[in-house]
CSV table of C-alpha atoms in Angstrom, one decimal:
chain,number,residue,atom,x,y,z
F,16,GLU,CA,58.1,177.8,208.3
F,17,ASP,CA,55.7,175.5,206.7
F,18,GLN,CA,57.2,172.2,205.6
F,19,VAL,CA,56.1,169.3,203.5
F,20,THR,CA,58.3,166.2,203.3
F,21,GLN,CA,57.7,163.3,200.9
F,22,SER,CA,59.2,159.7,201.2
F,23,PRO,CA,60.7,157.6,199.6
F,24,GLU,CA,62.2,159.9,197.0
F,25,ALA,CA,62.2,157.2,194.4
F,26,LEU,CA,60.2,153.8,194.1
F,27,ARG,CA,60.5,151.1,191.8
F,28,LEU,CA,57.6,148.5,191.8
F,29,GLN,CA,56.8,145.3,190.0
F,30,GLU,CA,53.5,145.5,188.3
F,31,GLY,CA,50.8,144.4,190.9
F,32,GLU,CA,53.0,145.2,193.7
F,33,SER,CA,51.1,147.5,196.1
F,34,SER,CA,52.7,150.1,198.0
F,35,SER,CA,52.1,153.4,199.7
F,36,LEU,CA,53.9,156.9,199.4
F,37,ASN,CA,54.4,159.3,202.5
F,38,CYS,CA,53.6,162.9,202.8
F,39,SER,CA,54.3,164.5,206.2
F,40,TYR,CA,53.5,168.1,206.8
F,41,THR,CA,54.5,170.7,209.5
F,42,VAL,CA,52.2,173.6,208.8
F,43,SER,CA,50.3,176.0,211.1
F,44,GLY,CA,46.5,175.6,210.2
F,45,LEU,CA,46.2,173.1,207.4
F,46,ARG,CA,43.5,174.2,205.1
F,47,GLY,CA,43.9,171.4,202.4
F,48,LEU,CA,46.2,168.6,201.4
F,49,PHE,CA,46.5,168.1,197.8
F,50,TRP,CA,48.0,165.2,195.5
F,51,TYR,CA,49.2,165.8,192.0
F,52,ARG,CA,50.7,163.3,189.4
F,53,GLN,CA,53.4,164.8,187.2
F,54,ASP,CA,54.8,163.1,184.0
F,55,PRO,CA,58.0,164.2,182.6
F,56,GLY,CA,57.8,167.7,180.7
F,57,LYS,CA,54.3,168.3,181.8
F,58,GLY,CA,52.2,170.2,184.4
F,59,PRO,CA,50.9,168.5,187.5
F,60,GLU,CA,47.8,166.8,187.1
F,61,PHE,CA,45.1,167.1,190.1
F,62,LEU,CA,44.3,163.9,191.9
F,63,PHE,CA,42.8,164.4,195.1
F,64,THR,CA,42.0,167.2,197.9
F,65,LEU,CA,41.7,166.2,201.5
F,66,TYR,CA,40.5,168.7,204.1
F,67,SER,CA,40.4,167.0,207.5
F,68,ALA,CA,41.9,164.2,209.5
F,69,GLY,CA,40.4,161.0,208.7
F,70,GLU,CA,39.3,161.7,205.2
F,71,GLU,CA,39.8,159.3,202.3
F,72,LYS,CA,39.4,159.4,198.5
F,73,GLU,CA,39.7,157.1,195.9
F,74,LYS,CA,40.3,157.1,192.1
F,75,GLU,CA,40.9,153.9,190.3
F,76,ARG,CA,44.0,152.2,191.8
F,77,LEU,CA,44.8,155.3,194.0
F,78,LYS,CA,43.6,156.0,197.4
F,79,ALA,CA,44.6,158.9,199.5
F,80,THR,CA,44.3,159.4,203.5
F,81,LEU,CA,44.8,162.1,205.8
F,82,THR,CA,46.0,162.2,209.4
F,83,LYS,CA,47.0,165.1,211.6
F,84,LYS,CA,50.3,164.8,210.7
F,85,GLU,CA,50.8,163.0,207.4
F,86,SER,CA,49.0,161.7,204.2
F,87,PHE,CA,49.5,158.4,202.4
F,88,LEU,CA,48.8,157.7,198.6
F,89,HIS,CA,48.3,154.1,198.3
F,90,ILE,CA,48.9,152.7,195.0
F,91,THR,CA,47.0,149.0,194.6
F,92,ALA,CA,48.1,146.5,192.1
F,93,PRO,CA,49.9,149.3,189.9
F,94,LYS,CA,50.3,149.3,186.2
F,95,PRO,CA,53.2,150.7,184.2
F,96,GLU,CA,51.0,153.7,183.1
F,97,ASP,CA,51.1,154.7,186.9
F,98,SER,CA,54.8,155.5,186.6
F,99,ALA,CA,55.0,159.1,187.4
F,100,THR,CA,56.1,161.7,190.1
F,101,TYR,CA,53.6,162.2,192.6
F,102,LEU,CA,53.5,165.5,194.3
F,103,CYS,CA,51.9,166.3,197.9
F,104,ALA,CA,51.2,170.2,198.6
F,105,ALA,CA,49.7,171.8,201.5
F,106,VAL,CA,47.8,174.9,201.8
F,107,VAL,CA,47.2,177.0,205.1
F,108,TYR,CA,44.5,179.2,206.2
F,109,GLY,CA,45.3,182.8,205.3
F,110,ASN,CA,46.6,182.3,201.8
F,111,ASN,CA,46.2,180.3,198.8
F,112,ARG,CA,50.0,179.0,197.9
F,113,LEU,CA,50.6,175.6,197.6
F,114,ALA,CA,53.7,174.6,199.8
F,115,PHE,CA,55.1,171.2,197.7
F,116,GLY,CA,57.1,168.4,198.9
F,117,LYS,CA,60.0,167.1,196.5
F,118,GLY,CA,57.9,164.2,195.0
F,119,ASN,CA,57.7,160.7,194.9
F,120,GLN,CA,59.1,159.2,191.7
F,121,VAL,CA,57.5,156.0,191.2
F,122,VAL,CA,58.6,153.4,188.3
F,123,VAL,CA,56.4,150.3,187.7
F,124,ILE,CA,57.9,147.6,186.0
F,125,PRO,CA,55.8,145.2,183.6
A,20,LYS,CA,36.2,173.1,179.4
A,21,ALA,CA,39.6,174.0,178.0
A,22,GLY,CA,42.4,173.7,180.5
A,23,VAL,CA,45.1,176.3,181.5
A,24,THR,CA,47.1,177.3,178.7
A,25,GLN,CA,50.6,178.8,178.9
A,26,THR,CA,52.6,180.4,176.1
A,27,PRO,CA,55.3,180.0,174.9
A,28,ARG,CA,56.0,176.4,175.7
A,29,TYR,CA,59.9,176.7,175.2
A,30,LEU,CA,62.4,179.7,175.5
A,31,ILE,CA,65.9,180.2,175.3
A,32,LYS,CA,67.6,183.7,176.5
A,33,THR,CA,70.7,184.7,177.5
A,34,ARG,CA,71.8,186.3,180.7
A,35,GLY,CA,70.9,189.8,181.3
A,36,GLN,CA,67.7,189.7,178.9
A,37,GLN,CA,64.3,189.8,180.1
A,38,VAL,CA,61.3,187.5,179.4
A,39,THR,CA,57.5,187.7,179.6
A,40,LEU,CA,55.5,184.5,180.2
A,41,SER,CA,51.8,184.3,179.5
A,42,CYS,CA,49.1,182.3,181.2
A,43,SER,CA,45.5,181.9,180.4
A,44,PRO,CA,43.3,180.3,183.1
A,45,ILE,CA,40.2,177.9,182.9
A,46,SER,CA,37.2,180.0,182.0
A,47,GLY,CA,35.4,181.3,185.3
A,48,HIS,CA,38.6,181.2,187.2
A,49,ARG,CA,39.9,184.4,188.8
A,50,SER,CA,42.9,183.4,190.7
A,51,VAL,CA,46.2,182.5,188.9
A,52,SER,CA,49.3,181.4,190.4
A,53,TRP,CA,52.8,181.2,189.4
A,54,TYR,CA,55.3,178.4,190.5
A,55,GLN,CA,58.9,177.9,189.5
A,56,GLN,CA,60.2,174.2,189.3
A,57,THR,CA,63.9,173.3,189.4
A,58,PRO,CA,65.3,169.8,189.9
A,59,GLY,CA,67.1,171.2,193.1
A,60,GLN,CA,64.6,173.1,194.7
A,61,GLY,CA,61.2,171.4,193.5
A,62,LEU,CA,58.1,173.5,193.1
A,63,GLN,CA,58.1,177.2,194.7
A,64,PHE,CA,55.5,179.7,194.9
A,65,LEU,CA,56.2,182.6,193.0
A,66,PHE,CA,52.9,184.9,193.5
A,67,GLU,CA,49.2,184.8,193.2
A,68,TYR,CA,46.9,187.3,191.4
A,69,PHE,CA,43.2,187.6,191.9
A,70,SER,CA,41.2,190.4,190.3
A,71,GLU,CA,43.9,192.2,188.8
A,72,THR,CA,45.6,192.5,192.4
A,73,GLN,CA,48.7,190.5,193.6
A,74,ARG,CA,47.3,188.7,196.7
A,75,ASN,CA,50.3,186.7,197.7
A,76,LYS,CA,53.9,186.8,197.2
A,77,GLY,CA,56.6,184.1,197.7
A,78,ASN,CA,60.3,184.5,198.6
A,79,PHE,CA,61.8,185.6,195.3
A,80,PRO,CA,63.6,188.5,194.3
A,81,GLY,CA,62.1,192.0,192.8
A,82,ARG,CA,63.4,190.7,189.2
A,83,PHE,CA,60.3,188.4,189.2
A,84,SER,CA,56.9,190.4,188.7
A,85,GLY,CA,53.7,189.7,187.4
A,86,ARG,CA,50.2,191.1,186.4
A,87,GLN,CA,46.7,190.2,185.9
A,88,PHE,CA,44.3,191.5,183.1
A,89,SER,CA,40.6,191.9,183.4
A,90,ASN,CA,39.9,189.0,181.7
A,91,SER,CA,42.0,187.0,184.3
A,92,ARG,CA,44.7,186.3,181.9
A,93,SER,CA,48.2,186.9,183.8
A,94,GLU,CA,51.7,187.3,182.6
A,95,MET,CA,55.0,187.1,184.5
A,96,ASN,CA,58.1,188.7,183.8
A,97,VAL,CA,61.7,188.1,184.6
A,98,SER,CA,64.1,191.0,184.1
A,99,THR,CA,68.1,190.7,184.1
A,100,LEU,CA,68.0,187.0,183.7
A,101,GLU,CA,70.4,184.8,185.6
A,102,LEU,CA,71.6,181.2,184.9
A,103,GLY,CA,69.8,179.9,188.1
A,104,ASP,CA,66.4,181.3,186.5
A,105,SER,CA,66.5,178.2,184.1
A,106,ALA,CA,63.4,176.3,185.2
A,107,LEU,CA,60.1,175.1,184.4
A,108,TYR,CA,57.5,177.9,185.1
A,109,LEU,CA,54.0,176.6,185.7
A,110,CYS,CA,50.9,178.7,186.2
A,111,ALA,CA,47.8,177.3,188.0
A,112,SER,CA,44.2,178.7,188.2
A,113,SER,CA,41.6,178.3,190.6
A,114,LEU,CA,38.2,180.0,191.3
A,115,GLY,CA,39.7,182.1,193.8
A,116,GLU,CA,36.8,182.3,196.3
A,117,ALA,CA,38.6,180.7,199.3
A,118,PRO,CA,42.0,179.2,200.3
A,119,GLY,CA,42.0,175.5,199.6
A,120,GLU,CA,40.4,175.5,196.4
A,121,THR,CA,41.8,173.1,193.7
A,122,GLN,CA,44.4,174.7,191.7
A,123,TYR,CA,44.7,173.4,188.3
A,124,PHE,CA,48.0,173.5,186.3
A,125,GLY,CA,49.0,174.4,182.9
A,126,PRO,CA,51.8,172.6,180.9
A,127,GLY,CA,54.3,175.0,181.8
A,128,THR,CA,57.1,177.2,180.0
A,129,ARG,CA,60.4,175.7,180.0
A,130,LEU,CA,63.1,178.6,180.1
A,131,LEU,CA,66.6,178.2,179.5
A,132,VAL,CA,69.1,181.0,180.1
A,133,LEU,CA,72.6,180.6,178.6
């Protein structure tokens, strides 16, 4: 069964304190690895798609990387507005369903 | 370009009732997927529709059903509601041309079953 596991579940950071979120996946035939950001009461907001090991993508203070077994979301010098739940999801060959991890809840303290 | 819209945003129902939720995808997107989000289980895939046909189905009972119209708008229906159906129901749209395309989510419909 396809499985996506995120760690840590929750993270409190001081403003400016860089950190990384982990997403490990056990799937048969990864087609794409997705990162979303979700604020309370809202739908997930798309951040990145990674398709092959070694790929990296950046957006402002966020950088996503992918290996054959896991993905990392690096948050550099976070600000309070980066507080959110970050969701990782995998899509496998043959279908279009997103298999989500439980999320990393990040709180950035001013 | 307008994003994915969902109506209604909030619903309160009682056990045994049925409910219909609606989703309008981004213009030009032909695939609509539905997900259920709960604190305990996280986001779980319900089903995907493409060109008015169900293309994928998750592991949910038959009380959960959906359909897609010729303009790609989609509805999902839950019959004989149970307390455990209380959740945020999210729909996501994509072009639908190949697996692995980015799916864009709507704001969700919050369903409370009493």
